[in-house]
CSV table of C-alpha atoms and ligand atoms in Angstrom, one decimal:
chain,number,residue,atom,x,y,z
G,560,UNK,CA,-5.0,22.3,-4.6
G,561,UNK,CA,-6.1,19.7,-7.2
G,562,UNK,CA,-2.5,19.0,-8.1
G,563,UNK,CA,-1.8,17.9,-4.5
G,564,UNK,CA,0.2,14.7,-3.9
G,565,UNK,CA,-0.2,13.1,-0.5
G,566,UNK,CA,2.0,10.1,0.5
G,567,UNK,CA,0.9,7.7,3.2
G,568,UNK,CA,3.6,5.2,4.2
G,569,UNK,CA,4.0,2.9,7.1
G,570,UNK,CA,4.0,-0.5,8.7
G,571,UNK,CA,1.6,-3.2,7.7
G,572,UNK,CA,-1.8,-3.3,9.3
G,573,UNK,CA,-1.7,0.3,10.5
G,574,UNK,CA,-4.8,1.1,8.4
G,575,UNK,CA,-3.0,3.1,5.7
G,576,UNK,CA,-5.4,2.2,2.9
G,577,UNK,CA,-8.5,3.0,5.0
G,578,UNK,CA,-7.0,6.4,6.0
G,579,UNK,CA,-5.7,7.2,2.5
G,580,UNK,CA,-9.1,6.4,0.9
G,581,UNK,CA,-10.9,8.7,3.4
G,582,UNK,CA,-8.4,11.5,2.7
G,583,UNK,CA,-8.9,11.0,-1.0
G,584,UNK,CA,-12.7,11.2,-0.8
G,585,UNK,CA,-12.5,14.2,1.6
G,586,UNK,CA,-10.3,16.2,-0.7
G,587,UNK,CA,-11.6,14.9,-4.1
G,588,UNK,CA,-8.3,13.2,-5.0
G,589,UNK,CA,-7.5,9.8,-6.7
G,590,UNK,CA,-6.6,7.0,-4.3
G,591,UNK,CA,-3.6,4.9,-5.5
G,592,UNK,CA,-3.1,1.6,-3.7
G,593,UNK,CA,0.5,0.8,-4.6
G,594,UNK,CA,0.4,-2.6,-2.7
G,595,UNK,CA,-2.4,-3.6,-5.0
G,596,UNK,CA,-0.2,-3.2,-8.1
G,597,UNK,CA,2.5,-5.5,-6.4
G,598,UNK,CA,-0.3,-7.9,-5.6
G,599,UNK,CA,-1.7,-7.8,-9.3
G,600,UNK,CA,1.8,-8.6,-10.6
G,601,UNK,CA,2.1,-11.4,-8.1
G,602,UNK,CA,-1.3,-12.8,-9.3
G,603,UNK,CA,-0.1,-12.6,-12.9
G,604,UNK,CA,3.1,-14.5,-12.0
G,605,UNK,CA,1.2,-17.2,-10.1
G,606,UNK,CA,-1.3,-17.7,-13.0
G,607,UNK,CA,1.5,-17.9,-15.6
G,608,UNK,CA,3.7,-20.4,-13.6
G,609,UNK,CA,6.4,-17.8,-12.9
G,610,UNK,CA,6.4,-18.7,-9.2
G,611,UNK,CA,7.4,-22.3,-8.5
G,612,UNK,CA,5.9,-24.4,-5.7
G,613,UNK,CA,9.0,-23.8,-3.5
G,614,UNK,CA,8.5,-20.0,-4.0
G,615,UNK,CA,11.3,-19.6,-6.5
G,616,UNK,CA,10.6,-16.9,-9.0
G,617,UNK,CA,11.5,-17.3,-12.7
G,618,UNK,CA,12.8,-13.7,-12.9
G,619,UNK,CA,14.0,-13.6,-16.5
G,620,UNK,CA,10.5,-14.7,-17.7
G,621,UNK,CA,8.8,-12.3,-15.3
G,622,UNK,CA,10.9,-9.4,-16.6
G,623,UNK,CA,9.9,-10.2,-20.2
G,624,UNK,CA,6.3,-10.8,-19.2
G,625,UNK,CA,5.8,-7.4,-17.6
G,626,UNK,CA,5.3,-6.0,-21.1
G,627,UNK,CA,2.0,-7.9,-21.1
G,628,UNK,CA,0.9,-6.8,-17.7
G,629,UNK,CA,-1.4,-3.9,-17.6
G,630,UNK,CA,-2.6,-2.8,-14.1
G,631,UNK,CA,-5.0,0.1,-13.6
G,632,UNK,CA,-7.5,1.4,-11.2
G,633,UNK,CA,-11.2,2.2,-12.1
G,634,UNK,CA,-14.0,3.6,-10.0
G,635,UNK,CA,-16.9,1.2,-9.5
G,636,UNK,CA,-19.9,3.2,-10.5
G,637,UNK,CA,-22.2,1.5,-7.9
G,638,UNK,CA,-20.0,1.7,-4.8
G,639,UNK,CA,-17.9,4.7,-5.9
G,640,UNK,CA,-14.8,2.7,-4.8
G,641,UNK,CA,-11.5,2.4,-6.7
G,642,UNK,CA,-10.9,-1.2,-7.8
G,643,UNK,CA,-7.8,-2.9,-9.3
G,644,UNK,CA,-7.8,-4.3,-12.9
G,645,UNK,CA,-5.3,-6.7,-14.3
G,646,UNK,CA,-5.3,-6.9,-18.1
G,647,UNK,CA,-8.9,-5.7,-18.2
G,648,UNK,CA,-10.2,-8.1,-15.4
G,649,UNK,CA,-11.4,-6.9,-12.0
G,650,UNK,CA,-9.0,-8.5,-9.5
G,651,UNK,CA,-9.7,-6.4,-6.5
G,652,UNK,CA,-10.8,-9.3,-4.3
G,653,UNK,CA,-8.7,-12.0,-5.8
G,654,UNK,CA,-5.4,-10.2,-5.0
G,655,UNK,CA,-6.3,-10.2,-1.3
G,656,UNK,CA,-6.3,-14.0,-1.1
G,657,UNK,CA,-3.7,-16.0,0.8
G,658,UNK,CA,-1.7,-17.3,-2.2
G,659,UNK,CA,-1.0,-13.7,-3.4
G,660,UNK,CA,-0.4,-12.4,0.1
G,661,UNK,CA,2.2,-15.0,0.8
G,662,UNK,CA,4.2,-14.4,-2.4
G,663,UNK,CA,3.9,-10.6,-2.8
G,664,UNK,CA,6.6,-9.7,-0.3
G,665,UNK,CA,9.3,-11.5,-2.4
G,666,UNK,CA,7.9,-10.1,-5.7
G,667,UNK,CA,8.1,-6.6,-4.2
G,668,UNK,CA,11.9,-7.0,-3.5
G,669,UNK,CA,12.7,-7.4,-7.3
G,670,UNK,CA,14.3,-4.2,-8.8
G,671,UNK,CA,12.6,-4.3,-12.2
G,672,UNK,CA,9.2,-5.0,-10.6
G,673,UNK,CA,9.7,-1.9,-8.4
G,674,UNK,CA,10.7,0.2,-11.4
G,675,UNK,CA,7.6,-1.0,-13.2
G,676,UNK,CA,5.3,-0.1,-10.3
G,677,UNK,CA,6.9,3.2,-9.8
G,678,UNK,CA,6.3,4.1,-13.4
G,679,UNK,CA,2.6,3.3,-13.2
G,680,UNK,CA,2.3,5.4,-10.0
G,681,UNK,CA,4.2,8.3,-11.4
G,682,UNK,CA,2.0,8.3,-14.6
G,683,UNK,CA,-1.0,8.8,-12.3
G,684,UNK,CA,1.0,11.4,-10.3
G,685,UNK,CA,2.0,13.6,-13.4
G,686,UNK,CA,-1.0,15.8,-13.0
G,687,UNK,CA,-1.2,15.4,-9.2
G,688,UNK,CA,-4.4,15.1,-7.3
G,689,UNK,CA,-3.5,11.8,-5.8
G,690,UNK,CA,-3.2,10.1,-2.4
G,691,UNK,CA,-0.9,7.1,-2.6
G,692,UNK,CA,-0.3,4.6,0.2
G,693,UNK,CA,2.6,2.1,0.4
G,694,UNK,CA,6.0,1.7,1.9
G,695,UNK,CA,8.2,4.0,-0.2
G,696,UNK,CA,5.8,6.6,-1.6
G,697,UNK,CA,7.3,9.6,0.3
G,698,UNK,CA,10.9,8.4,0.1
G,699,UNK,CA,11.2,7.1,-3.5
G,700,UNK,CA,8.0,7.4,-5.6
G,701,UNK,CA,6.9,10.9,-4.8
G,702,UNK,CA,9.8,12.5,-2.8
G,703,UNK,CA,8.2,15.9,-3.6
G,704,UNK,CA,4.8,15.1,-2.2
G,705,UNK,CA,3.4,18.2,-0.4
G,706,UNK,CA,2.2,16.1,2.5
G,707,UNK,CA,3.8,12.9,3.8
G,708,UNK,CA,2.3,10.8,6.6
G,709,UNK,CA,4.1,7.9,8.2
G,710,UNK,CA,1.8,5.5,10.0
G,711,UNK,CA,2.8,3.4,12.9
G,712,UNK,CA,1.1,1.5,15.8
G,713,UNK,CA,2.0,-0.9,18.5
G,714,UNK,CA,2.7,-4.4,16.9
G,715,UNK,CA,0.4,-6.1,19.4
G,716,UNK,CA,-2.5,-3.8,18.6
G,717,UNK,CA,-1.9,-4.2,14.9
G,718,UNK,CA,-2.0,-8.0,15.3
G,719,UNK,CA,-5.2,-7.8,17.3
G,720,UNK,CA,-6.8,-5.6,14.6
G,721,UNK,CA,-6.0,-8.4,12.0
G,722,UNK,CA,-7.4,-11.1,14.3
G,723,UNK,CA,-10.6,-9.1,14.7
G,724,UNK,CA,-10.8,-8.5,10.9
G,725,UNK,CA,-10.4,-12.3,10.2
G,726,UNK,CA,-12.8,-13.3,12.9
G,727,UNK,CA,-15.3,-10.7,11.6
G,728,UNK,CA,-15.1,-12.4,8.2
G,729,UNK,CA,-15.7,-15.8,9.8
G,730,UNK,CA,-12.2,-17.0,9.3
G,731,UNK,CA,-9.8,-18.6,11.8
G,732,UNK,CA,-7.2,-16.4,13.5
G,733,UNK,CA,-4.5,-17.3,16.0
G,734,UNK,CA,-3.1,-14.2,17.8
G,735,UNK,CA,0.5,-15.6,18.3
G,736,UNK,CA,0.8,-16.6,14.7
G,737,UNK,CA,-0.5,-13.3,13.4
G,738,UNK,CA,1.7,-11.3,15.8
G,739,UNK,CA,4.8,-13.2,14.6
G,740,UNK,CA,3.8,-12.5,11.0
G,741,UNK,CA,3.4,-8.8,11.8
G,742,UNK,CA,6.9,-8.7,13.3
G,743,UNK,CA,8.3,-10.6,10.4
G,744,UNK,CA,6.7,-8.4,7.8
G,745,UNK,CA,8.0,-5.3,9.6
G,746,UNK,CA,11.5,-6.7,9.5
G,747,UNK,CA,11.3,-7.7,5.8
G,748,UNK,CA,9.8,-4.3,4.8
G,749,UNK,CA,12.4,-2.3,6.7
G,750,UNK,CA,15.5,-4.3,5.9
G,751,UNK,CA,15.3,-5.1,2.2
G,752,UNK,CA,18.0,-3.6,0.0
G,753,UNK,CA,15.8,-1.7,-2.4
G,754,UNK,CA,13.4,1.0,-1.2
G,755,UNK,CA,13.1,-0.2,2.4
G,756,UNK,CA,10.3,1.1,4.6
G,757,UNK,CA,11.5,4.2,6.4
G,758,UNK,CA,10.1,7.5,7.5
G,759,UNK,CA,11.0,10.3,5.1
G,760,UNK,CA,12.7,13.2,6.9
G,761,UNK,CA,9.8,15.5,6.2
G,762,UNK,CA,7.0,13.0,7.0
G,763,UNK,CA,4.7,13.5,9.9
G,764,UNK,CA,4.4,10.5,12.1
G,765,UNK,CA,1.0,9.3,13.1
G,766,UNK,CA,0.8,6.6,15.8
G,767,UNK,CA,-2.8,5.4,15.7
G,768,UNK,CA,-2.5,2.7,18.4
G,769,UNK,CA,-5.2,4.3,20.5
G,770,UNK,CA,-7.0,6.3,17.8
G,771,UNK,CA,-10.3,5.6,15.9
G,772,UNK,CA,-10.6,6.5,12.3
G,773,UNK,CA,-12.6,9.6,13.4
G,774,UNK,CA,-9.7,10.7,15.6
G,775,UNK,CA,-7.4,10.3,12.7
G,776,UNK,CA,-9.6,12.5,10.5
G,777,UNK,CA,-9.6,15.2,13.2
G,778,UNK,CA,-5.8,14.9,13.3
G,779,UNK,CA,-5.7,15.3,9.5
G,780,UNK,CA,-7.8,18.5,9.7
G,781,UNK,CA,-5.3,20.1,12.1
G,782,UNK,CA,-2.4,19.1,9.8
G,783,UNK,CA,-4.2,20.5,6.7
G,784,UNK,CA,-5.0,23.8,8.4
G,785,UNK,CA,-1.4,24.1,9.6
G,786,UNK,CA,0.2,23.1,6.3
G,787,UNK,CA,-2.1,24.8,3.9
G,788,UNK,CA,-3.5,27.7,5.9
G,789,UNK,CA,-4.6,29.7,2.8
G,790,UNK,CA,-6.5,26.8,1.1
G,791,UNK,CA,-10.1,25.8,1.4
G,792,UNK,CA,-9.8,22.1,1.8
Z,1623,LIG,O1,0.0,-2.9,1.6
Z,1623,LIG,P1,-0.1,-4.3,1.0
Z,1623,LIG,O2,-0.1,-5.3,2.1
Z,1623,LIG,O3,-1.2,-4.5,0.0
Z,1623,LIG,O4,1.3,-4.5,0.2
Z,1623,LIG,C1,1.5,-5.7,-0.4
Z,1623,LIG,C2,3.1,-5.9,-0.4
Z,1623,LIG,O5,3.7,-5.0,-1.3
Z,1623,LIG,C3,3.8,-5.9,0.9
Z,1623,LIG,O6,4.5,-7.0,1.1
Z,1623,LIG,C4,4.7,-4.7,0.8
Z,1623,LIG,C5,4.8,-4.4,-0.6
Z,1623,LIG,N1,4.8,-3.0,-1.0
Z,1623,LIG,C6,6.0,-2.4,-1.2
Z,1623,LIG,O7,7.0,-3.0,-1.1
Z,1623,LIG,N2,6.0,-1.1,-1.5
Z,1623,LIG,C7,4.9,-0.4,-1.6
Z,1623,LIG,N3,4.9,0.9,-2.0
Z,1623,LIG,C8,3.6,-1.0,-1.4
Z,1623,LIG,C9,3.6,-2.3,-1.0
């Protein structure tokens, strides 16, 4: 089973990364955070003046620049967690800041950026043994994944989770503003021309509106036993 590929797609703030990371550590697989690669490219573009102050992207330059962009994941030996590196620098925390978050959606709609990210993901996937989370993993990147999970949750509950997360970090959070942002991101992710967010036909839907992460791991155990009855997982 060490060549297993598991795809975890779904709406924003459904806890995809948290769940995918736990699946990876439970099954001894590599966790691939596809959103982090889009975020690292966005950071590169911001740092090299390829995104203007009005949000316009200098696409021709970005296309040429991708040759100089190397994104990879490395395990932090102290925490055991996978972290994102851009051209040799650890950018795991930097790519979560607001300037990257507010430009990444547009960067992720560009066709050559998507091709570039897909290539990185597929290189990791050649040997299998990965859990990847994103928006198009089960539909575009790994259509042959042996297990596809599509995560969803009530938009108000997702907004409240983000509010709690921000407040927990001592930051400000306005529920209405965050709720509107959740709705807007759902719309952008599902309606873009290239690789829109949609549930693959063979994906299993997980609505975790009223589930804890422990509940989700129990759910996963059932699915694994059902899907792979002859394997010790
Ligand atoms: O999951 P995230 O918030 O880190 O993703 C960052 C952005 O990248 C988000 O706007 C959606 C986009 N994305 C995508 O288009 N396709 C993926 N497979 C993963 C993320």
